[in-house]
Tab-separated table of C-alpha atoms in Angstrom:
chain	number	residue	atom	x	y	z
A	1017	UNK	CA	-182.987	75.958	100.784
A	1018	UNK	CA	-179.249	75.784	101.257
A	1019	UNK	CA	-176.696	73.080	100.902
A	1020	UNK	CA	-173.307	72.212	102.322
A	1021	UNK	CA	-170.714	70.812	99.943
A	1022	UNK	CA	-167.210	69.465	100.295
A	1023	UNK	CA	-164.811	69.131	97.407
A	1024	UNK	CA	-161.568	67.167	97.536
A	1025	UNK	CA	-159.309	68.222	94.702
A	1026	UNK	CA	-156.343	65.904	94.334
A	1027	UNK	CA	-153.995	67.067	91.588
A	1028	UNK	CA	-152.010	63.827	91.744
A	1029	UNK	CA	-154.802	61.695	90.357
A	1030	UNK	CA	-157.607	61.922	87.863
A	1031	UNK	CA	-161.301	61.237	87.842
A	1032	UNK	CA	-164.520	63.168	87.502
A	1033	UNK	CA	-166.268	64.809	90.428
A	1034	UNK	CA	-168.533	62.289	92.143
A	1035	UNK	CA	-171.046	63.951	94.486
A	1036	UNK	CA	-172.765	62.079	97.279
A	1037	UNK	CA	-175.499	63.560	99.444
A	1038	UNK	CA	-176.203	63.521	103.155
A	1039	UNK	CA	-179.325	65.080	104.588
A	1040	UNK	CA	-178.733	67.970	106.959
A	1041	UNK	CA	-180.505	71.066	108.192
A	1042	UNK	CA	-183.369	73.242	107.025
A	1043	UNK	CA	-185.232	75.848	109.019
A	1044	UNK	CA	-188.281	78.033	108.994
A	1045	UNK	CA	-190.197	80.034	111.574
A	1046	UNK	CA	-191.685	76.972	113.243
A	1047	UNK	CA	-189.383	73.998	112.822
A	1048	UNK	CA	-185.827	73.023	112.040
A	1049	UNK	CA	-185.770	69.617	110.415
A	1050	UNK	CA	-182.580	67.856	109.431
A	1051	UNK	CA	-184.365	65.862	106.750
A	1052	UNK	CA	-185.084	68.884	104.566
A	1053	UNK	CA	-181.611	70.070	103.712
A	1054	UNK	CA	-178.730	68.486	101.834
A	1055	UNK	CA	-175.024	68.146	102.462
A	1056	UNK	CA	-172.906	66.894	99.598
A	1057	UNK	CA	-169.460	65.416	99.410
A	1058	UNK	CA	-167.731	65.766	96.073
A	1059	UNK	CA	-164.393	64.283	95.107
A	1060	UNK	CA	-162.015	64.704	92.214
A	1061	UNK	CA	-159.433	62.011	92.810
A	1062	UNK	CA	-158.700	58.365	92.134
A	1063	UNK	CA	-161.316	57.094	94.560
A	1064	UNK	CA	-159.039	56.395	97.525
A	1065	UNK	CA	-159.383	59.713	99.339
A	1066	UNK	CA	-162.773	60.328	100.889
A	1067	UNK	CA	-164.473	62.711	103.278
A	1068	UNK	CA	-167.776	62.245	105.084
A	1069	UNK	CA	-170.006	64.812	106.775
A	1070	UNK	CA	-172.455	64.925	109.645
A	1071	UNK	CA	-174.374	68.114	110.366
A	1072	UNK	CA	-176.065	69.031	113.626
A	1073	UNK	CA	-177.699	71.958	115.402
A	1074	UNK	CA	-175.398	72.734	118.336
A	1075	UNK	CA	-177.086	75.763	119.861
A	1076	UNK	CA	-180.103	78.040	119.674
A	1077	UNK	CA	-179.966	81.487	121.219
A	1078	UNK	CA	-181.883	82.103	123.350
A	1079	UNK	CA	-182.419	78.492	124.353
A	1080	UNK	CA	-185.854	79.091	125.837
A	1081	UNK	CA	-186.733	75.388	125.545
A	1082	UNK	CA	-183.666	74.287	127.571
A	1083	UNK	CA	-182.642	71.869	124.824
A	1084	UNK	CA	-179.640	69.654	125.525
A	1085	UNK	CA	-177.192	70.116	122.657
A	1086	UNK	CA	-174.419	68.071	124.303
A	1087	UNK	CA	-175.930	64.773	123.259
A	1088	UNK	CA	-175.196	62.328	120.440
A	1089	UNK	CA	-178.194	61.342	118.313
A	1090	UNK	CA	-178.201	58.717	115.561
A	1091	UNK	CA	-180.151	59.796	112.498
A	1092	UNK	CA	-181.749	56.357	112.345
A	1093	UNK	CA	-180.437	55.503	108.890
A	1094	UNK	CA	-178.351	52.281	108.997
A	1095	UNK	CA	-174.767	52.610	107.780
A	1096	UNK	CA	-175.093	56.362	107.330
A	1097	UNK	CA	-172.194	58.762	107.843
A	1098	UNK	CA	-172.841	59.167	111.560
A	1099	UNK	CA	-172.348	55.404	112.025
A	1100	UNK	CA	-168.754	55.339	110.808
A	1101	UNK	CA	-166.644	53.611	113.510
A	1102	UNK	CA	-163.750	56.032	113.073
A	1103	UNK	CA	-165.574	58.991	114.613
A	1104	UNK	CA	-164.283	59.809	118.077
A	1105	UNK	CA	-166.654	58.612	120.783
A	1106	UNK	CA	-169.249	61.229	121.796
A	1107	UNK	CA	-167.936	63.655	119.165
A	1108	UNK	CA	-171.045	64.125	117.011
A	1109	UNK	CA	-172.978	66.201	119.497
A	1110	UNK	CA	-176.057	68.225	118.685
A	1111	UNK	CA	-179.684	67.932	117.715
A	1112	UNK	CA	-181.138	66.812	114.384
A	1113	UNK	CA	-184.631	68.273	114.725
A	1114	UNK	CA	-185.674	71.308	116.758
A	1115	UNK	CA	-189.255	72.558	116.757
A	1116	UNK	CA	-190.901	75.801	117.849
A	1117	UNK	CA	-188.103	77.992	116.540
A	1118	UNK	CA	-189.328	81.543	116.086
A	1119	UNK	CA	-188.190	84.694	114.266
A	1120	UNK	CA	-185.218	86.252	116.008
A	1121	UNK	CA	-183.834	82.933	117.268
A	1122	UNK	CA	-180.213	82.344	116.321
A	1123	UNK	CA	-179.293	78.833	115.214
A	1124	UNK	CA	-175.758	77.460	115.368
A	1125	UNK	CA	-174.909	74.836	112.751
A	1126	UNK	CA	-171.930	72.500	113.114
A	1127	UNK	CA	-170.647	70.432	110.196
A	1128	UNK	CA	-168.440	67.559	111.337
A	1129	UNK	CA	-166.023	66.063	108.813
A	1130	UNK	CA	-163.938	62.884	108.799
A	1131	UNK	CA	-161.285	61.728	106.356
A	1132	UNK	CA	-161.902	58.021	105.807
A	1133	UNK	CA	-160.147	57.243	102.546
A	1134	UNK	CA	-158.326	54.001	101.918
A	1135	UNK	CA	-154.827	54.988	102.978
A	1136	UNK	CA	-154.877	58.331	101.183
A	1137	UNK	CA	-155.117	61.826	102.644
A	1138	UNK	CA	-157.769	64.304	101.549
A	1139	UNK	CA	-156.095	67.313	99.938
A	1140	UNK	CA	-157.319	70.839	99.186
A	1141	UNK	CA	-160.625	70.321	100.969
A	1142	UNK	CA	-163.234	73.034	100.401
A	1143	UNK	CA	-166.487	73.205	102.346
A	1144	UNK	CA	-169.368	75.391	101.197
A	1145	UNK	CA	-172.648	75.956	102.989
A	1146	UNK	CA	-175.424	78.124	101.608
A	1147	UNK	CA	-177.287	79.993	104.345
A	1148	UNK	CA	-181.036	79.165	104.154
A	1149	UNK	CA	-183.133	81.777	102.384
A	1150	UNK	CA	-185.218	82.466	105.484
A	1151	UNK	CA	-182.212	83.156	107.706
A	1152	UNK	CA	-179.624	85.914	108.155
A	1153	UNK	CA	-175.936	85.080	108.608
A	1154	UNK	CA	-174.453	86.370	111.872
A	1155	UNK	CA	-171.298	88.230	110.875
A	1156	UNK	CA	-170.086	88.484	114.466
A	1157	UNK	CA	-170.786	85.026	115.913
A	1158	UNK	CA	-167.332	84.453	117.397
A	1159	UNK	CA	-165.883	87.976	117.430
A	1160	UNK	CA	-166.371	91.182	115.524
A	1161	UNK	CA	-166.373	90.290	111.798
A	1162	UNK	CA	-165.585	86.652	112.651
A	1163	UNK	CA	-168.694	84.704	111.690
A	1164	UNK	CA	-167.207	81.235	111.203
A	1165	UNK	CA	-165.157	78.786	113.261
A	1166	UNK	CA	-162.908	75.812	112.512
A	1167	UNK	CA	-161.627	73.113	114.851
A	1168	UNK	CA	-159.061	70.395	114.214
A	1169	UNK	CA	-158.032	69.857	117.839
A	1170	UNK	CA	-159.952	66.628	118.394
A	1171	UNK	CA	-161.767	68.075	121.399
A	1172	UNK	CA	-164.408	65.677	122.722
A	1173	UNK	CA	-166.881	68.464	123.374
A	1174	UNK	CA	-167.214	70.524	120.193
A	1175	UNK	CA	-167.330	73.887	121.930
A	1176	UNK	CA	-163.852	75.342	122.347
A	1177	UNK	CA	-161.026	75.498	121.443
A	1178	UNK	CA	-161.658	76.589	117.899
A	1179	UNK	CA	-160.101	78.934	115.394
A	1180	UNK	CA	-162.178	81.988	114.604
A	1181	UNK	CA	-162.423	82.709	110.872
A	1182	UNK	CA	-163.104	86.161	109.485
A	1183	UNK	CA	-165.756	86.988	106.921
A	1184	UNK	CA	-163.221	88.704	104.650
A	1185	UNK	CA	-161.967	87.079	101.466
A	1186	UNK	CA	-158.564	85.434	101.396
A	1187	UNK	CA	-157.148	86.339	104.814
A	1188	UNK	CA	-157.649	82.914	106.429
A	1189	UNK	CA	-159.417	79.616	105.765
A	1190	UNK	CA	-162.873	81.193	105.836
A	1191	UNK	CA	-164.664	83.347	103.249
A	1192	UNK	CA	-168.216	84.659	103.413
A	1193	UNK	CA	-170.013	85.457	100.169
A	1194	UNK	CA	-172.707	88.042	101.030
A	1195	UNK	CA	-176.169	87.955	99.475
A	1196	UNK	CA	-176.123	88.978	95.833
A	1197	UNK	CA	-172.562	87.790	95.200
A	1198	UNK	CA	-171.230	84.789	93.283
A	1199	UNK	CA	-169.808	81.941	95.397
A	1200	UNK	CA	-167.934	79.109	93.630
A	1201	UNK	CA	-170.638	77.950	91.240
A	1202	UNK	CA	-169.300	74.408	90.852
A	1203	UNK	CA	-169.325	73.834	94.611
A	1204	UNK	CA	-172.099	75.878	96.232
A	1205	UNK	CA	-175.615	74.686	95.466
A	1206	UNK	CA	-179.105	74.957	96.907
A	1207	UNK	CA	-182.513	73.402	96.430
A	1208	UNK	CA	-184.592	74.789	93.601
A	1209	UNK	CA	-187.513	76.593	95.324
A	1210	UNK	CA	-189.798	75.334	92.554
A	1211	UNK	CA	-188.571	71.741	92.819
A	1212	UNK	CA	-187.104	70.803	96.234
A	1213	UNK	CA	-185.695	67.573	94.814
A	1214	UNK	CA	-183.452	69.465	92.397
A	1215	UNK	CA	-180.150	71.116	93.297
A	1216	UNK	CA	-179.149	74.258	91.449
A	1217	UNK	CA	-175.896	76.265	91.399
A	1218	UNK	CA	-175.833	79.383	93.550
A	1219	UNK	CA	-175.049	82.683	91.837
A	1220	UNK	CA	-175.731	86.360	92.433
A	1221	UNK	CA	-179.358	86.006	91.362
A	1222	UNK	CA	-180.329	83.347	93.918
A	1223	UNK	CA	-177.768	83.906	96.677
A	1224	UNK	CA	-180.353	85.420	99.009
A	1225	UNK	CA	-178.732	84.913	102.420
A	1226	UNK	CA	-175.053	84.343	101.702
A	1227	UNK	CA	-172.709	81.373	101.560
A	1228	UNK	CA	-169.903	80.169	103.806
A	1229	UNK	CA	-166.723	78.757	102.236
A	1230	UNK	CA	-163.968	77.046	104.233
A	1231	UNK	CA	-160.683	75.969	102.646
A	1232	UNK	CA	-158.495	73.673	104.739
A	1233	UNK	CA	-154.801	74.508	104.442
A	1234	UNK	CA	-153.417	71.106	105.400
A	1235	UNK	CA	-154.295	67.664	104.033
A	1236	UNK	CA	-156.418	65.436	106.267
A	1237	UNK	CA	-154.854	62.016	106.859
A	1238	UNK	CA	-157.257	59.079	106.716
A	1239	UNK	CA	-158.633	57.854	110.020
A	1240	UNK	CA	-157.192	54.544	111.174
A	1241	UNK	CA	-159.406	54.092	114.233
A	1242	UNK	CA	-161.822	55.884	116.507
A	1243	UNK	CA	-160.478	59.431	116.837
A	1244	UNK	CA	-157.114	58.466	115.336
A	1245	UNK	CA	-155.189	60.427	114.192
A	1246	UNK	CA	-156.457	63.659	115.756
A	1247	UNK	CA	-156.152	65.670	112.548
A	1248	UNK	CA	-158.266	63.242	110.509
A	1249	UNK	CA	-161.472	64.905	111.691
A	1250	UNK	CA	-162.834	68.243	112.847
A	1251	UNK	CA	-165.720	70.632	112.404
A	1252	UNK	CA	-166.757	74.001	111.062
A	1253	UNK	CA	-169.602	76.108	112.391
A	1254	UNK	CA	-171.535	79.316	111.947
A	1255	UNK	CA	-174.738	80.938	113.154
A	1256	UNK	CA	-177.767	82.356	111.385
A	1257	UNK	CA	-180.857	84.134	112.666
A	1258	UNK	CA	-184.397	83.157	111.700
A	1259	UNK	CA	-186.098	86.007	109.821
């Protein structure tokens, strides 16, 4: 299984990385269940900067079940990341669980992020998501060779506008590490197939479906209220096809 991770690297302060984990998305040929995949938030700062994540399924192509993805669903866990009062109203749209997904279906994942530190901006944010082993990354989701998207506009409906990110290394905020390559080993992790409760670093030997890496150029100021300021939150997204 794959995992999404966020690292906040603040060179102005010192501490050890402190990962926290939020359940997100897993998929197979019959079901997509948000309780089987892990998102992590890691920080390397003095404890004041913080970033939280919420991950949702925001589309399935073709949508033969006519699922409504423009809805906000609470994960049912009290005081979890999707309950933070500083999210913009109706922003966290998408489904948590989708059943009856079949080979050939393309799933769009959206990872929402919110800076909610205590008066301190989140700097040098990096987001890594490992594509599930039973899925194939869509290299052309948003244009030819643009398989990722980033939005910091504060749009209520997380559809458009967004910035298309290319799959190439180093030309914009997005990098795609193809299967068999080495993504950042300290950031990108996945579930051990022999022990689903254990997270293991991803390297060329177990990077079976690829990994997405997003590096935000600008610091994210901490949210001071619901949807305020606009650049304190946003989302990234990509698509993958069920094998």
